[in-house]
Amino acid sequence: MEAVTLNGIAHTYPDDFDILLQSPTGTDVILMSDAGGGDNIAGIDYTIMDGASAFSDGSMNPSGTYTLHRTTAVPAMRPGAHRARAAWYRPAQRCPCSPVI
């Protein structure tokens, strides 16, 4: 997988987001956690991929392409969640992965 795109995001306090991607085999990657500040957002699209710009931690992130982001300790989203940034790209492979938000 080269990137993950989240479309039409809306929330009153985006810093609440903890977004984890889980593969069919149970491998977890934290895409975004505790980023975006407290400004309302609506209709925002994020593409998350390695090598892109970092999310802002203290202010609203406009639609765009960002890298994996975590500013605090990994939340306990589910038992066994990986605790480190991972190499998660496989360009020639389609991933039927499930986001856990």
Coordinates of N, CA and C in Angstrom, one line a residue:
M1 N 0.8 -1.2 0.0 CA 0.0 0.0 0.0 C 0.9 1.2 0.0
E2 N 0.6 2.2 -0.8 CA 1.4 3.4 -0.9 C 0.8 4.5 0.0
A3 N -0.5 4.6 0.1 CA -1.1 5.7 0.9 C -2.5 5.3 1.4
V4 N -2.9 6.0 2.3 CA -4.3 5.9 2.8 C -5.0 7.2 2.7
T5 N -6.2 7.3 2.1 CA -6.9 8.6 2.0 C -8.2 8.5 2.8
L6 N -8.4 9.5 3.6 CA -9.6 9.7 4.4 C -10.4 10.9 3.9
N7 N -11.6 10.7 3.4 CA -12.4 11.7 2.8 C -13.5 12.2 3.6
G8 N -13.8 13.5 3.6 CA -15.0 14.1 4.2 C -15.0 14.1 5.7
I9 N -13.8 14.2 6.3 CA -13.7 14.2 7.8 C -14.3 15.5 8.4
A10 N -15.1 15.3 9.4 CA -15.8 16.4 10.1 C -15.7 16.0 11.6
H11 N -15.4 17.0 12.4 CA -15.3 16.8 13.9 C -15.2 18.2 14.5
T12 N -15.7 18.3 15.8 CA -15.6 19.6 16.5 C -14.3 19.8 17.2
Y13 N -13.6 18.7 17.4 CA -12.3 18.7 18.1 C -11.3 17.7 17.5
P14 N -10.7 17.9 16.4 CA -9.9 16.9 15.7 C -8.7 16.3 16.5
D15 N -8.3 17.0 17.5 CA -7.2 16.5 18.4 C -7.7 15.2 19.1
D16 N -9.0 14.9 19.1 CA -9.5 13.7 19.7 C -9.2 12.5 18.8
F17 N -8.9 12.7 17.5 CA -8.7 11.5 16.6 C -7.6 10.6 17.0
D18 N -7.8 9.4 17.0 CA -6.8 8.3 17.1 C -7.2 7.4 16.0
I19 N -6.4 7.3 14.9 CA -6.8 6.5 13.7 C -5.8 5.5 13.5
L20 N -6.2 4.2 13.5 CA -5.4 3.1 13.4 C -5.8 2.3 12.2
L21 N -4.9 1.8 11.4 CA -5.2 0.9 10.2 C -4.9 -0.5 10.6
Q22 N -5.8 -1.4 10.4 CA -5.6 -2.8 10.7 C -5.6 -3.7 9.5
S23 N -4.6 -4.4 9.2 CA -4.6 -5.3 8.1 C -5.4 -6.6 8.4
P24 N -5.7 -7.3 7.3 CA -6.5 -8.6 7.5 C -5.7 -9.6 8.4
T25 N -4.4 -9.5 8.5 CA -3.7 -10.4 9.4 C -3.5 -9.9 10.8
G26 N -4.0 -8.7 11.1 CA -4.0 -8.1 12.4 C -2.9 -7.2 12.7
T27 N -2.1 -6.8 11.7 CA -1.0 -5.8 11.9 C -1.6 -4.5 11.9
D28 N -1.2 -3.7 12.9 CA -1.8 -2.3 13.2 C -0.8 -1.3 12.9
V29 N -1.2 -0.2 12.3 CA -0.3 1.0 12.1 C -1.1 2.2 12.5
I30 N -0.6 3.0 13.4 CA -1.3 4.3 13.8 C -1.0 5.3 12.7
L31 N -2.1 5.8 12.1 CA -1.9 6.8 11.0 C -1.9 8.2 11.6
M32 N -2.7 8.4 12.6 CA -2.8 9.8 13.1 C -3.3 9.7 14.6
S33 N -2.7 10.5 15.5 CA -3.1 10.5 16.8 C -2.8 11.8 17.4
D34 N -3.8 12.4 18.1 CA -3.6 13.7 18.8 C -3.0 14.8 17.9
A35 N -3.6 15.1 16.8 CA -3.1 16.1 15.9 C -4.3 17.0 15.5
G36 N -4.1 18.2 15.2 CA -5.1 19.1 14.7 C -5.8 20.1 15.5
G37 N -5.4 20.2 16.8 CA -5.9 21.2 17.7 C -7.4 21.1 17.9
G38 N -8.0 22.2 18.3 CA -9.4 22.2 18.7 C -10.4 22.9 17.8
D39 N -10.0 23.3 16.6 CA -10.8 24.0 15.6 C -11.8 23.0 14.9
N40 N -13.0 23.4 14.8 CA -14.0 22.6 14.0 C -13.5 22.4 12.6
I41 N -13.7 21.1 12.1 CA -13.4 20.8 10.7 C -14.6 20.2 10.0
A42 N -14.7 20.3 8.7 CA -15.8 19.7 8.0 C -15.3 19.6 6.5
G43 N -15.6 18.4 5.9 CA -15.3 18.2 4.5 C -13.8 18.2 4.3
I44 N -13.0 17.7 5.2 CA -11.5 17.7 5.1 C -11.1 16.3 4.5
D45 N -10.2 16.3 3.6 CA -9.6 15.1 3.0 C -8.1 15.0 3.4
Y46 N -7.7 13.9 3.9 CA -6.3 13.6 4.2 C -5.8 12.4 3.5
T47 N -4.6 12.5 2.9 CA -3.9 11.4 2.3 C -2.7 11.2 3.2
I48 N -2.5 10.0 3.7 CA -1.4 9.8 4.7 C -0.4 8.8 4.0
M49 N 0.9 9.3 3.8 CA 1.9 8.5 3.2 C 3.3 8.9 3.7
D50 N 4.2 8.0 3.6 CA 5.6 8.3 4.1 C 6.2 9.4 3.3
G51 N 7.0 10.2 4.0 CA 7.8 11.3 3.3 C 7.0 12.6 3.0
A52 N 5.8 12.7 3.4 CA 5.0 13.9 3.3 C 5.2 14.8 4.4
S53 N 4.6 16.0 4.4 CA 4.7 16.9 5.5 C 4.0 16.4 6.8
A54 N 4.4 16.9 7.9 CA 3.9 16.5 9.2 C 2.6 17.2 9.5
F55 N 1.7 16.5 10.2 CA 0.5 17.1 10.7 C 0.9 18.2 11.7
S56 N 0.1 19.2 11.8 CA 0.3 20.2 12.9 C -0.4 19.6 14.2
D57 N 0.3 19.8 15.3 CA -0.3 19.3 16.5 C -1.2 20.3 17.2
G58 N -1.0 21.6 17.0 CA -1.7 22.6 17.7 C -2.7 23.4 16.9
S59 N -2.8 23.2 15.6 CA -3.8 23.9 14.8 C -4.4 23.1 13.8
M60 N -5.5 23.6 13.1 CA -6.2 22.8 12.1 C -5.3 22.5 11.0
N61 N -5.5 21.2 10.5 CA -4.7 20.8 9.3 C -5.7 20.8 8.1
P62 N -5.4 21.6 7.1 CA -6.3 21.6 5.9 C -6.2 20.4 5.1
S63 N -7.1 20.2 4.2 CA -7.0 19.0 3.3 C -5.6 19.0 2.7
G64 N -5.0 17.8 2.6 CA -3.7 17.6 2.0 C -3.1 16.3 2.3
T65 N -1.8 16.2 2.0 CA -1.0 14.9 2.2 C -0.1 15.1 3.3
Y66 N -0.1 14.1 4.3 CA 0.7 14.2 5.5 C 1.3 12.8 5.7
T67 N 2.3 12.8 6.6 CA 3.0 11.6 7.0 C 2.3 11.0 8.3
L68 N 2.6 9.8 8.7 CA 2.1 9.2 9.9 C 2.4 10.1 11.0
H69 N 1.5 10.2 12.0 CA 1.7 11.2 13.1 C 1.2 10.7 14.4
R70 N 2.1 10.9 15.4 CA 1.7 10.5 16.8 C 2.5 11.5 17.7
T71 N 1.8 12.2 18.6 CA 2.5 13.1 19.4 C 2.5 12.7 20.9
T72 N 1.7 11.7 21.2 CA 1.7 11.3 22.6 C 1.9 9.7 22.7
A73 N 1.8 9.2 23.8 CA 1.9 7.7 24.0 C 0.8 7.1 23.1
V74 N 1.1 5.9 22.6 CA 0.1 5.2 21.8 C -1.1 4.9 22.6
P75 N -2.3 5.3 22.1 CA -3.5 4.9 22.9 C -3.8 3.4 22.9
A76 N -4.5 3.0 23.9 CA -4.8 1.6 23.9 C -6.0 1.3 23.1
M77 N -5.8 1.3 21.8 CA -7.0 1.2 20.8 C -7.5 -0.3 20.8
R78 N -6.6 -1.2 20.8 CA -7.0 -2.6 20.9 C -5.8 -3.4 21.3
P79 N -6.0 -4.5 22.0 CA -4.9 -5.3 22.4 C -3.9 -5.7 21.3
G80 N -2.6 -5.6 21.5 CA -1.7 -6.0 20.5 C -1.3 -5.0 19.5
A81 N -1.8 -3.8 19.6 CA -1.5 -2.7 18.7 C 0.1 -2.5 18.7
H82 N 0.7 -2.3 17.5 CA 2.1 -2.1 17.5 C 2.4 -0.7 18.0
R83 N 3.5 -0.6 18.7 CA 3.9 0.6 19.4 C 4.9 1.5 18.6
A84 N 5.2 1.2 17.4 CA 6.2 1.9 16.7 C 5.8 2.2 15.3
R85 N 6.3 3.2 14.7 CA 6.1 3.5 13.3 C 6.6 2.3 12.4
A86 N 5.8 2.0 11.5 CA 6.1 0.8 10.7 C 6.3 1.1 9.2
A87 N 7.1 0.3 8.5 CA 7.1 0.3 7.1 C 5.9 -0.5 6.6
W88 N 5.0 0.2 6.0 CA 3.7 -0.4 5.7 C 3.3 -0.3 4.3
Y89 N 4.2 0.0 3.4 CA 3.9 0.2 2.0 C 4.2 -1.1 1.2
R90 N 3.3 -1.5 0.3 CA 3.5 -2.6 -0.6 C 2.9 -2.1 -1.9
P91 N 3.6 -1.3 -2.8 CA 3.0 -0.7 -3.9 C 2.2 -1.6 -4.9
A92 N 2.6 -2.9 -5.0 CA 2.0 -3.7 -6.0 C 0.8 -4.5 -5.4
Q93 N 0.5 -4.2 -4.2 CA -0.6 -5.0 -3.5 C -1.7 -4.2 -3.0
R94 N -2.9 -4.6 -3.2 CA -4.1 -4.0 -2.7 C -4.4 -4.5 -1.3
C95 N -4.8 -3.6 -0.4 CA -5.0 -4.0 1.0 C -6.4 -3.8 1.4
P96 N -7.1 -4.9 1.7 CA -8.5 -4.7 2.2 C -8.5 -4.4 3.7
C97 N -7.8 -3.3 4.1 CA -7.6 -3.0 5.5 C -8.8 -2.2 6.1
S98 N -8.9 -2.3 7.4 CA -10.0 -1.6 8.1 C -9.5 -0.5 9.0
P99 N -9.9 0.7 8.8 CA -9.5 1.7 9.8 C -10.3 1.6 11.1
V100 N -9.6 1.8 12.2 CA -10.3 1.8 13.5 C -10.2 3.2 14.0
I101 N -11.3 3.9 14.2 CA -11.3 5.3 14.6 C -12.0 5.5 15.9

